[in-house]
Short mmCIF file of C-alpha atoms and ligand atoms in Angstrom, two decimals:
data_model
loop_
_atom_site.label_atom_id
_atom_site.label_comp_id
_atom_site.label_asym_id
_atom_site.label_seq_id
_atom_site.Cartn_x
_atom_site.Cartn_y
_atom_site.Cartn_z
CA UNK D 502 -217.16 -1.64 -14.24
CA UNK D 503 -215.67 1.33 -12.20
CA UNK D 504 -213.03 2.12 -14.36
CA UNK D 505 -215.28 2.42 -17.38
CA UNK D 506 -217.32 4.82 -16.11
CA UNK D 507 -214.52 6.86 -15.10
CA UNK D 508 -213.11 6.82 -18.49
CA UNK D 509 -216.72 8.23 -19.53
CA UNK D 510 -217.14 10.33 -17.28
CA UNK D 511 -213.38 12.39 -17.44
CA UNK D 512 -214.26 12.00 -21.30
CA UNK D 513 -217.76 14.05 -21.32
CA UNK D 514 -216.26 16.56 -18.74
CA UNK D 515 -212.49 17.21 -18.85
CA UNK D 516 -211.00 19.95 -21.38
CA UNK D 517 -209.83 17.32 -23.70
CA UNK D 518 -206.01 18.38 -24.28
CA UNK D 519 -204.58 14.83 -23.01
CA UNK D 520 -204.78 12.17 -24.75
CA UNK D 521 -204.73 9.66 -22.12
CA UNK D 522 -204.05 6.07 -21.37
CA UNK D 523 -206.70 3.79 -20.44
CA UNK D 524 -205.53 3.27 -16.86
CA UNK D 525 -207.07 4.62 -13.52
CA UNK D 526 -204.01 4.97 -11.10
CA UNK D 527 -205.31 4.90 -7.70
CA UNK D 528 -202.24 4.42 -5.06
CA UNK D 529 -198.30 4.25 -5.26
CA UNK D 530 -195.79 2.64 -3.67
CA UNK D 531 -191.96 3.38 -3.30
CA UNK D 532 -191.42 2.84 -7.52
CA UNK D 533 -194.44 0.92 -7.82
CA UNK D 534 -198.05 2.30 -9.16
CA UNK D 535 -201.37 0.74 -8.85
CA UNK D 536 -204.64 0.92 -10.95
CA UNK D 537 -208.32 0.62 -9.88
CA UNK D 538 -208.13 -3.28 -10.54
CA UNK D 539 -204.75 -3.61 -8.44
CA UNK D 540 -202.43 -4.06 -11.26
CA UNK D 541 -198.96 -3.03 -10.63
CA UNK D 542 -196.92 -0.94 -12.75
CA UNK D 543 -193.27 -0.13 -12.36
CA UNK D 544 -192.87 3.56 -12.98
CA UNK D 545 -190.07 4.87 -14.73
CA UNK D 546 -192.32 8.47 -15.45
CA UNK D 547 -192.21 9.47 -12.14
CA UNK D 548 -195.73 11.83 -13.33
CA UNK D 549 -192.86 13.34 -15.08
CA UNK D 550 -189.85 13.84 -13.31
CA UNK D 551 -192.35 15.02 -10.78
CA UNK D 552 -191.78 11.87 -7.63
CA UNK D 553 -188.34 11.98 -7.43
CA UNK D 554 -188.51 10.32 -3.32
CA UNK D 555 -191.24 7.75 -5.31
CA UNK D 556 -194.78 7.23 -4.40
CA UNK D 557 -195.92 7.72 -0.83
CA UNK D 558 -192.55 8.14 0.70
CA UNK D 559 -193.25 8.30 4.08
CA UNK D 560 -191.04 11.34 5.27
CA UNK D 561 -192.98 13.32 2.59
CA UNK D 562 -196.72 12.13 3.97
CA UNK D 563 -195.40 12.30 7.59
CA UNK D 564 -194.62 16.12 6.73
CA UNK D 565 -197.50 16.94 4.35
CA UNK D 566 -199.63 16.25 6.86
CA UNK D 567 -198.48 17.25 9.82
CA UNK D 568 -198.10 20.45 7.92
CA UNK D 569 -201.95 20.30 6.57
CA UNK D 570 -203.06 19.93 9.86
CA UNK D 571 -201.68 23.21 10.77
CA UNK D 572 -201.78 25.32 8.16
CA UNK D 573 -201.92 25.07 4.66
CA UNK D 574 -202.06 28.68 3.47
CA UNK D 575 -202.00 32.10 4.81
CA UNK D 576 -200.94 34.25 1.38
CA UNK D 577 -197.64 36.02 1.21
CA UNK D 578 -198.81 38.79 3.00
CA UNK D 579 -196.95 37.01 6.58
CA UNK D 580 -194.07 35.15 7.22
CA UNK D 581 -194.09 30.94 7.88
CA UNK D 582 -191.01 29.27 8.46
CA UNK D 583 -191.62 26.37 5.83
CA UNK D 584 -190.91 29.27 2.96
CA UNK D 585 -188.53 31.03 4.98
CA UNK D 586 -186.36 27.22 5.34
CA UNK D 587 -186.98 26.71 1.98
CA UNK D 588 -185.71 29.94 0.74
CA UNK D 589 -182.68 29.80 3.03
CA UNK D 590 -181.78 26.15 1.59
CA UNK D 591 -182.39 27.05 -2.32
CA UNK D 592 -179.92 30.22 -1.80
CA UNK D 593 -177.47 27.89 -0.69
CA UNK D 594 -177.62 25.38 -3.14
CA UNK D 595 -177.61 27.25 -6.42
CA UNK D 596 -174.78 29.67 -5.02
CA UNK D 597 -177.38 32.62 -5.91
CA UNK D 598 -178.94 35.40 -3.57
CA UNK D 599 -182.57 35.12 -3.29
CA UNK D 600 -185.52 32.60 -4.02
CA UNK D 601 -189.24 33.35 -5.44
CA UNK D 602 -191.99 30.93 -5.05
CA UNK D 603 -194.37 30.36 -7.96
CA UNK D 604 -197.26 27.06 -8.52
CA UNK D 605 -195.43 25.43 -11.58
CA UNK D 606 -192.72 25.73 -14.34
CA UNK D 607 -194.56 27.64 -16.24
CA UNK D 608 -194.98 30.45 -13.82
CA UNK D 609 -191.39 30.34 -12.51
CA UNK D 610 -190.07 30.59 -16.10
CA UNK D 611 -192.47 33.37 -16.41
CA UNK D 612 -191.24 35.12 -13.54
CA UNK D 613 -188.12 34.08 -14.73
CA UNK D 614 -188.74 36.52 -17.82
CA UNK D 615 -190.10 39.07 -15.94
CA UNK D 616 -187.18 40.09 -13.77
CA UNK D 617 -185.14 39.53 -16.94
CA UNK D 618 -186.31 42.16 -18.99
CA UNK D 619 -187.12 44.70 -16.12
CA UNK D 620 -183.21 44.34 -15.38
CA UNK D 621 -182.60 44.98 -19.05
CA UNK D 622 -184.82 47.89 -18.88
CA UNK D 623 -181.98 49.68 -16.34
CA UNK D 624 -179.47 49.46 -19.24
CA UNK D 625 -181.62 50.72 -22.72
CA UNK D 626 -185.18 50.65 -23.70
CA UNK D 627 -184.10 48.18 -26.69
CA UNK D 628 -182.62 45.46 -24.82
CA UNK D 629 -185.65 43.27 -24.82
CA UNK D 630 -184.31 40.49 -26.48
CA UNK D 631 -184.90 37.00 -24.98
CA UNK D 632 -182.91 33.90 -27.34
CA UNK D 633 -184.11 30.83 -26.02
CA UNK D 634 -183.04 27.21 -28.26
CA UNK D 635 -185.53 25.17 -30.86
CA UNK D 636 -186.58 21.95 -29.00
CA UNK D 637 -186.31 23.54 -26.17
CA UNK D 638 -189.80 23.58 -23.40
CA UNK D 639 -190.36 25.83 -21.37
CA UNK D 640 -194.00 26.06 -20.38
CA UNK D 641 -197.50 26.75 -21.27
CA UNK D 642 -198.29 30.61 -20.54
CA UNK D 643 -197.99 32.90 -23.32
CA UNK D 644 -194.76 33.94 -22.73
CA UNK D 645 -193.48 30.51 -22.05
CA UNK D 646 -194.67 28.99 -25.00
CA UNK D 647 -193.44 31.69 -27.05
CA UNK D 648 -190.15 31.22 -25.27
CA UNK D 649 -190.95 27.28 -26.38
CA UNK D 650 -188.39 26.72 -29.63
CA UNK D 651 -191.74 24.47 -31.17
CA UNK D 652 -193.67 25.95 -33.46
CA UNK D 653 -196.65 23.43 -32.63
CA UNK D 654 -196.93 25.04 -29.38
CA UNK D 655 -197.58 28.45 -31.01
CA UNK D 656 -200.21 27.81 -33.43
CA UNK D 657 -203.17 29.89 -33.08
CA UNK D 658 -202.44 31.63 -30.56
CA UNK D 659 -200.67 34.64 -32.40
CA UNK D 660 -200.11 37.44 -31.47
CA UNK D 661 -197.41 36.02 -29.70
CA UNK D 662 -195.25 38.39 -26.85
CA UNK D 663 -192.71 40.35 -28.92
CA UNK D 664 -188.60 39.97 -28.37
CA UNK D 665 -188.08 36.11 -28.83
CA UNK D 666 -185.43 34.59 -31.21
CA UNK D 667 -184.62 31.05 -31.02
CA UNK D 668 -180.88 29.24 -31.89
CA UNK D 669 -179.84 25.49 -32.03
CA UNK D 670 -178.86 24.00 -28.70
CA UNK D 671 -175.65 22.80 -28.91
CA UNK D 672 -174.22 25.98 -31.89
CA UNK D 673 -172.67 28.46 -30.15
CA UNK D 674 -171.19 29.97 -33.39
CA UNK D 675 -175.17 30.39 -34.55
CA UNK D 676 -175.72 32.24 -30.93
CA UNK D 677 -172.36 34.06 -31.45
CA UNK D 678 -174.24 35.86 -34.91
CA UNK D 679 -177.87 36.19 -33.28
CA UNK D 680 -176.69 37.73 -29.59
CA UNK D 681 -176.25 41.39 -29.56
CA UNK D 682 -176.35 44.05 -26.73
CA UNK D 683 -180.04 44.37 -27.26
CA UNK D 684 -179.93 40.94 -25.71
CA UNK D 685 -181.77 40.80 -22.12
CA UNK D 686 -181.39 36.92 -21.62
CA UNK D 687 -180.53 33.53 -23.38
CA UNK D 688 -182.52 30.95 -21.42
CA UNK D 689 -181.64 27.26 -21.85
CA UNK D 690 -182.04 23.96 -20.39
CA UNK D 691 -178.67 22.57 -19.33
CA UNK D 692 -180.07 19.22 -20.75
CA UNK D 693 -183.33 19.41 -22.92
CA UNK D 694 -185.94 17.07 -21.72
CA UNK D 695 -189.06 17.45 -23.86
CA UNK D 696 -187.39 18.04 -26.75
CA UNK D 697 -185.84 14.59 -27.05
CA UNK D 698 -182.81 14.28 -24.19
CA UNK D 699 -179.98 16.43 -25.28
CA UNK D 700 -177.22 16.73 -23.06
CA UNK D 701 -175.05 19.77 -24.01
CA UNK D 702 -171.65 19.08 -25.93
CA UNK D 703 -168.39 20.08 -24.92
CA UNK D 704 -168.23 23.17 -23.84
CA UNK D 705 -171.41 24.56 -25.04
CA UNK D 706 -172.53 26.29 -21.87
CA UNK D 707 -169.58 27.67 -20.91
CA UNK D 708 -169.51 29.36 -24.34
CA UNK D 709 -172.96 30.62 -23.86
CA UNK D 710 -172.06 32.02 -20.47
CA UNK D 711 -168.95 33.63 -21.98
CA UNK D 712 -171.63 35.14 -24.70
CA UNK D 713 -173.56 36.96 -22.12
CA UNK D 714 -171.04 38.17 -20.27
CA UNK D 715 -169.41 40.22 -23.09
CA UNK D 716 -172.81 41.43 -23.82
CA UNK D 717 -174.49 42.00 -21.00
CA UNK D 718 -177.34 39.08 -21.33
CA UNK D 719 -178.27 37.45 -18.11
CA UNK D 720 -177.95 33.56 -18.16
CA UNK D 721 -181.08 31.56 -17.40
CA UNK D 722 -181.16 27.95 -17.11
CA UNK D 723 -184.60 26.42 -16.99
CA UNK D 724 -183.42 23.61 -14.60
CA UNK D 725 -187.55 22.09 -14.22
CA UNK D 726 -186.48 18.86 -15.41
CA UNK D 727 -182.56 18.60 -15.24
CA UNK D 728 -182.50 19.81 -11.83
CA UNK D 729 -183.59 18.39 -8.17
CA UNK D 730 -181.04 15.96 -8.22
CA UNK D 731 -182.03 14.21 -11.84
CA UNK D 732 -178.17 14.65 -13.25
CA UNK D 733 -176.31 13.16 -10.35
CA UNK D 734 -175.88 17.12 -8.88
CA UNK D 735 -178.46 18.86 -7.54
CA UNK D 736 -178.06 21.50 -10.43
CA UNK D 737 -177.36 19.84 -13.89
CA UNK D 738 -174.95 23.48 -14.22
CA UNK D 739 -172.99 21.96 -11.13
CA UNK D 740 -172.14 19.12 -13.56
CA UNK D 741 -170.61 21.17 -16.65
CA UNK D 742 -169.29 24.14 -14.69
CA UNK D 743 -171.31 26.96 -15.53
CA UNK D 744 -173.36 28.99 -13.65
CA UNK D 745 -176.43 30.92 -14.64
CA UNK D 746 -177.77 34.45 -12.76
CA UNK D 747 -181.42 33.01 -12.53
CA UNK D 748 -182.10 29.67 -12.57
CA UNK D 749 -185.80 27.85 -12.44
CA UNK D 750 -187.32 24.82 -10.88
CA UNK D 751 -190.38 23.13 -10.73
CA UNK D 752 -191.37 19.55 -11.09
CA UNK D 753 -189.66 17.56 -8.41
CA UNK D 754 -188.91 20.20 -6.03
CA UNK D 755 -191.46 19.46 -3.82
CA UNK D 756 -191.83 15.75 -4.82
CA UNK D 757 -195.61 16.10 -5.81
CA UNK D 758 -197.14 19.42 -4.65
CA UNK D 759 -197.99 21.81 -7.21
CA UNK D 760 -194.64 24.24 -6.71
CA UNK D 761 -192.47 26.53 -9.05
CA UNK D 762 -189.28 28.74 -7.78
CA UNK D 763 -186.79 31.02 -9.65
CA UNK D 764 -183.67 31.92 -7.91
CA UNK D 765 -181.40 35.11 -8.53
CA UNK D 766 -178.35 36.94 -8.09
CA UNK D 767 -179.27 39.85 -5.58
CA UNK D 768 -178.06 42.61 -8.86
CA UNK D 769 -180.90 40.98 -10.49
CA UNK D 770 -182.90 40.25 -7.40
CA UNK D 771 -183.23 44.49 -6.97
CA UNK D 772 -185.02 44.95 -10.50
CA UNK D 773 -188.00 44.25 -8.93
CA UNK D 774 -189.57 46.60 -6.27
CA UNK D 775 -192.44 45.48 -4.42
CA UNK D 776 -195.15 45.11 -6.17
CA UNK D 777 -194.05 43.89 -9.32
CA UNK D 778 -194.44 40.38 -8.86
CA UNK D 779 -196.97 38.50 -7.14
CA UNK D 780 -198.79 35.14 -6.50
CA UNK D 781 -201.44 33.99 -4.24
CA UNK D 782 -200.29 30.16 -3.62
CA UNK D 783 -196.85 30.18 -4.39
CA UNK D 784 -194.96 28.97 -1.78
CA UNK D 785 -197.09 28.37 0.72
CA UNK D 786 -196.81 26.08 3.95
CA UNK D 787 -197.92 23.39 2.51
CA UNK D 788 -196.21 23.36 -0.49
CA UNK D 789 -192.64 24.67 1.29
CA UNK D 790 -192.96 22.45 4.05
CA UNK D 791 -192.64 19.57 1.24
CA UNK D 792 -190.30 20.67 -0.97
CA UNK D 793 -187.87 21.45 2.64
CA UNK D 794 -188.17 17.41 2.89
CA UNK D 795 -186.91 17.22 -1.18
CA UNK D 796 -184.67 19.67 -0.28
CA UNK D 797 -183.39 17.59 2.94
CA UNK D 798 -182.68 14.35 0.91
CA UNK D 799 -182.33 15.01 -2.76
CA UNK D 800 -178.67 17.07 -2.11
CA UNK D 801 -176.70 14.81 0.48
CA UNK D 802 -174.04 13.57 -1.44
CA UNK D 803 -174.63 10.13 -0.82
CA UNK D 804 -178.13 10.40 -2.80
CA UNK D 805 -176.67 12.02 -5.42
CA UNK D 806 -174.07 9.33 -5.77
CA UNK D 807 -176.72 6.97 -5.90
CA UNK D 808 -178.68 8.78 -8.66
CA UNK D 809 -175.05 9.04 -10.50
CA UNK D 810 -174.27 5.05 -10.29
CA UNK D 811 -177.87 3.86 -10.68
CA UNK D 812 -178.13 6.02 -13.98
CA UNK D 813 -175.09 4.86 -14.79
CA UNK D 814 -175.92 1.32 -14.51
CA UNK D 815 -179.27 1.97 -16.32
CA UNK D 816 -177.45 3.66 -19.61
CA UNK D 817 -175.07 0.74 -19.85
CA UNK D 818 -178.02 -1.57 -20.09
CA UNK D 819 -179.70 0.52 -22.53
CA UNK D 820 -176.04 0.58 -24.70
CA UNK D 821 -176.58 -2.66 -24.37
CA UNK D 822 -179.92 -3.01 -25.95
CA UNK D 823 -178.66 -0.83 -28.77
CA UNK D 824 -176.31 -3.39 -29.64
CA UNK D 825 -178.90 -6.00 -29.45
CA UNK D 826 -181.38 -3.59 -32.01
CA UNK D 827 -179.13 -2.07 -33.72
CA UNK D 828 -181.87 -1.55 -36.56
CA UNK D 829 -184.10 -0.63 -33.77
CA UNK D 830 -182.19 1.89 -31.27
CA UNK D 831 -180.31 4.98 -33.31
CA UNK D 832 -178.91 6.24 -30.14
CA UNK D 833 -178.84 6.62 -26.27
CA UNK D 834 -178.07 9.04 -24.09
CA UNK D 835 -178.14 11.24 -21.43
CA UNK D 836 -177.00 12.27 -17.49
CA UNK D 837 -177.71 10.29 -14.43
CA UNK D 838 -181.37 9.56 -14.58
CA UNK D 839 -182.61 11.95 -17.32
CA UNK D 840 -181.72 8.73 -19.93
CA UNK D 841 -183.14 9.00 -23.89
CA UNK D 842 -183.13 6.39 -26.43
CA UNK D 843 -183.98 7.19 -30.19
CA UNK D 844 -185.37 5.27 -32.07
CA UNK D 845 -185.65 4.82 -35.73
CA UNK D 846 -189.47 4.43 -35.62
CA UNK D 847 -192.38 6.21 -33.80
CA UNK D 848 -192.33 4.84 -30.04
CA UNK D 849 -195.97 4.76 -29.42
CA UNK D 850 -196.38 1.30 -29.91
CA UNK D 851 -193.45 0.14 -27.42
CA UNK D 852 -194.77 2.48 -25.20
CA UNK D 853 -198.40 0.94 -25.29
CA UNK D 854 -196.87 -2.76 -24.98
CA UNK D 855 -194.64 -1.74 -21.73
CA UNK D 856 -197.97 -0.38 -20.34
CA UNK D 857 -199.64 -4.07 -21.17
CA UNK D 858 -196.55 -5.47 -19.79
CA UNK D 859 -196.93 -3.39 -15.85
CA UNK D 860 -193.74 -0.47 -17.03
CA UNK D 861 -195.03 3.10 -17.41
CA UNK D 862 -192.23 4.97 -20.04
CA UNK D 863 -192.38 7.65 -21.87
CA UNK D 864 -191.95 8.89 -25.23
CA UNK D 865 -191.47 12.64 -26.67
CA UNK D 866 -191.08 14.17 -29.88
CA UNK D 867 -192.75 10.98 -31.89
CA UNK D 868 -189.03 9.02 -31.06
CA UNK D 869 -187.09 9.65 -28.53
CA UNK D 870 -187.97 7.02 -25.32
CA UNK D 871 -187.48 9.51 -22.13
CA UNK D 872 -186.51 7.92 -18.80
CA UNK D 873 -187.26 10.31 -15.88
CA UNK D 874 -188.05 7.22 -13.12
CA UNK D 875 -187.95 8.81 -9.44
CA UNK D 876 -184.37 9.31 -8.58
CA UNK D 877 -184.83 6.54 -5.56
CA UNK D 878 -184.92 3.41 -7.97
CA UNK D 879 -182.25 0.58 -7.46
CA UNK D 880 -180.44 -1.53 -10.00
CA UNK D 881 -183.28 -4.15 -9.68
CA UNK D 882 -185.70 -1.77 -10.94
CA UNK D 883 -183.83 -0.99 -14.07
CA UNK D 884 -183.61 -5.02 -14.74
CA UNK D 885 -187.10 -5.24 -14.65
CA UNK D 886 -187.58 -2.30 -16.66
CA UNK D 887 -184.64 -3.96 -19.15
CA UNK D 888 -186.30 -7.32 -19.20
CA UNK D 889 -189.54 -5.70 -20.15
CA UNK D 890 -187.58 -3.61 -22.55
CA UNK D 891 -185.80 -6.03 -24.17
CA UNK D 892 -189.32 -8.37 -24.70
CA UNK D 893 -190.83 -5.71 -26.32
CA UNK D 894 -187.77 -4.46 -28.61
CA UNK D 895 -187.81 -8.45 -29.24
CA UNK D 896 -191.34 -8.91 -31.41
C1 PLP Z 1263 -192.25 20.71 -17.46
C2 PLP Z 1263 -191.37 21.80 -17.85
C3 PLP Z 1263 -191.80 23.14 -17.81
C4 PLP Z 1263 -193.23 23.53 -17.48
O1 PLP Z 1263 -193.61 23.15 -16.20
P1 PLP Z 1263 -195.17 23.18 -15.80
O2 PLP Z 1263 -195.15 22.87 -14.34
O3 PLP Z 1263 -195.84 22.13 -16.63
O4 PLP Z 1263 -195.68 24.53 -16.10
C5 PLP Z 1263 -190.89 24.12 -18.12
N1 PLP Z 1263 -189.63 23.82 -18.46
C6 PLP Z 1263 -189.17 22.56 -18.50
C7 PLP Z 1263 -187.75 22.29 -18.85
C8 PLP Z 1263 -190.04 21.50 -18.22
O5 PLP Z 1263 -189.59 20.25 -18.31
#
C-alpha cells in the first residue's frame, strides 16, 4: 500500500520531533480534508489556526498563482507592490505605524524582541527585562522558547538568553511586584492558545497596559493565534480595549504560506537603523500577495460577524455537552472560534476516536480540547463536529 510506505519512509528520514497520526492528507476542500485512500475528514485544526479561508479557497489559488507565475522572490533589496499593499493594510488595521515581514511566529516574535530591547537600550543599559506569562507559547528559536512560560520547552538547551521572568496570566497584582523600570517589555497573548485556551479576565490587559505605561515597558501582544480574525475582531486587543506598541502575527495571515509580521509604533519603529534586522524570504511576493487576499476578506465586518455568531453557536453546543458529561467536561471556553474544553481526563483518546470517526481536533497541554477550525465554517459544520463529539463523549 502507498500510504504504508510513506509512513516508512517519513519514519527512516524525517527529524523525528512529531509524533504523528497515521493519516496521509493529500487534498482539501472548503472545511473538508482528504487522505491518500479518499477518506474525508472535517477539519476543525485548520493545520493550526493556519487555513482560516479553508482548504483550496479559490481567491487564494487564483492569486498564489497568478503571483507564482510572475514572481515569487526578488529579496528585500527592491520594492514589489504585494509587500508594499500588505504593509499599507497591516498599518491600518492594528492602528500602529509600520509593518516587518518575517517566515513564521517564531521569527516575528523574535524580531518582536529585538526591537524591544534595542528601544530599551535608549533609556539605561539595565532595562533588559522581558516578563512574558507561564503557559504562555511563543515559538521555537532560542529566544522564543525562553520567552515560552514551559519549562519542557527549555530543557537542555541551557544556557538560555538572559533577561526573562515569567508571571501568571490573568494576576496582575503578581506583575504589579515583578515589573520594575528595568522592564523593556511584557509580551502576552491576548488569549493563550497552546497553553490550554485562556481568555483574559476582566480587566487584565488593561491593567497590564496601565503597568507599562507607568514604567516605561513596551506592550507586546503575540497575536499568532488570537489574531487574523479568530476572536470575532481582526485583533483579539480590538475585543478587550487595549492596545499594545508591537504586536505579532503569523499563522493565518497568509492563509497557508509560510509568513510572520510584527507591527510597531513609529517611536519604536526608529530603534532600529538599517541594518539591524534582516531576512531573506520574509515577505516576499509570493507570500504578500497571499496574505493581501487574507487581509482582503478576513477584516470586512460582515466576516467577522460571521466568525462572532458561528463561534457563538459552536460554544453553546459545547455548554451543552458539558451538561450532558458533566463528569466528563470540567469547563469550556473561549472567544469566537479560538473554543477550549477541559477535560477531567487526558484527551488523546477522544482525539484518536474523532480521527476514526472523519473530525480532525486537537488537544494541548494533556486536557484541554482546542478548536481553531478555519474561520469560514457554518453552523452545519459544528453539528457534525457535535454529533461526532457527542458519540465519542458517549462510550
Ligand atoms: C504558533 C505560535 C507561535 C510560533 O509560530 P511558528 O510559526 O510555529 O514559529 C508563536 N506564538 C503563538 C501564540 C503561537 O500560537
Amino acid at each position: 500500500m502507498i500510504e504504508e510506505k510513506i509512513f516508512e519512509r517519513d519514519d527512516k528520514n524525517y527529524l523525528p520531533v512529531f509524533k504523528r497520526y497515521k493519516i496521509v492528507l493529500e487534498r482539501g476542500d472548503g472545511v473538508y480534508l482528504y487522505d491518500i485512500n479518499g477518506k474525508k475528514y472535517l477539519d476543525f485544526l485548520a493545520g493550526i489556526a493556519v487555513n482560516v479561508l479553508g482548504h483550496n479557497y479559490p481567491p487564494l489559488v487564483k492569486k498564489i498563482s497568478e503571483q507564482a507565475a510572475k514572481i515569487i522572490h526578488v529579496s528585500n533589496l527592491y520594492y514589489t507592490q504585494p509587500q508594499a499593499d500588505a504593509a499599507a493594510k497591516l498599518v491600518k488595521l492594528s492602528g500602529l505605524d509600520r509593518a516587518f515581514f518575517a517566515n513564521s511566529g517564531a521569527e516575528a516574535n523574535e524580531g518582536a524582541i529585538k526591537i524591544a530591547r534595542k528601544f530599551a537600550k535608549k533609556f539605561s543599559p539595565e532595562k533588559i527585562q522581558i516578563i512574558t506569562a507561564w503557559d504562555s507559547f511563543h515559538g521555537r528559536t532560542l529566544a522564543t522558547l525562553t520567552a515560552t512560560g514551559q519549562p519542557h520547552y527549555q530543557e537542555g538547551l541551557e544556557p538560555l538568553p538572559a533577561g526573562f521572568d515569567y508571571v501568571h496570566f490573568n494576576d496582575a497584582d503578581e506583575l504589579a511586584e515583578k515589573i520594575s523600570d528595568k522592564t523593556c517589555a511584557v509580551m502576552l497573548e491576548p488569549i493563550q492558545g497552546e497553553g490550554g485556551v485562556y481568555p483574559p479576565k476582566n480587566d487584565y490587559l488593561k491593567k497590564v497596559r496601565d503597568l507599562c505605561d507607568k514604567h516605561n515597558a513596551l506592550l507586546i501582544f503575540d497575536e499568532i493565534q488570537s489574531g487574523i480574525g479568530r476572536s470575532g475582531k481582526f485583533f483579539a486587543y480590538e475585543k478587550f480595549g487595549v492596545k499594545p506598541d508591537i504586536v505579532t502575527l503569523a499563522k493565518g495571515l497568509a492563509g497557508g504560506v509560510p509568513i510572520g509580521a510584527f507591527c510597531v509604533t513609529e517611536e519604536v519603529a526608529q530603534a532600529f537603523k538599517p541594518g539591524d534586522h534582516g531576512t531573506t524570504f520574509g515577505g516576499n511576493p509570493l507570500a504578500c500577495a497571499a496574505a493581501n487576499v487574507v487581509l482582503d476578506t478576513v477584516p470586512d465586518e460582515k466576516f467577522l460577524a460571521h466568525v462572532e455568531a458561528v463561534g457563538k453557536y459552536f460554544k453553546e453546543k459545547l455548554f451543552g455537552l458539558q451538561k450532558k458529561y458533566p463528569e466528563k467536561i470540567l469547563d469550556v471556553r473561549g472567544e469566537g472560534l479560538i473554543l477550549g474544553v477541559e477535560l477531567k481526563k487526558s484527551g488523546a483518546e477522544i482525539v484518536n476516536e474523532c480521527l476514526k470517526r472523519g473530525a480532525i481536533i486537537n488537544c494541548t497541554v494533556g486536557k484541554v480540547l482546542r478548536f481553531i477550525p478555519p474561520l469560514i465554517i457554518e453552523p452545519a459544520h459544528v453539528d457534525e463536529l457535535i454529533k461526532i463529539l457527542d458519540e465519542v463523549l458517549g462510550e
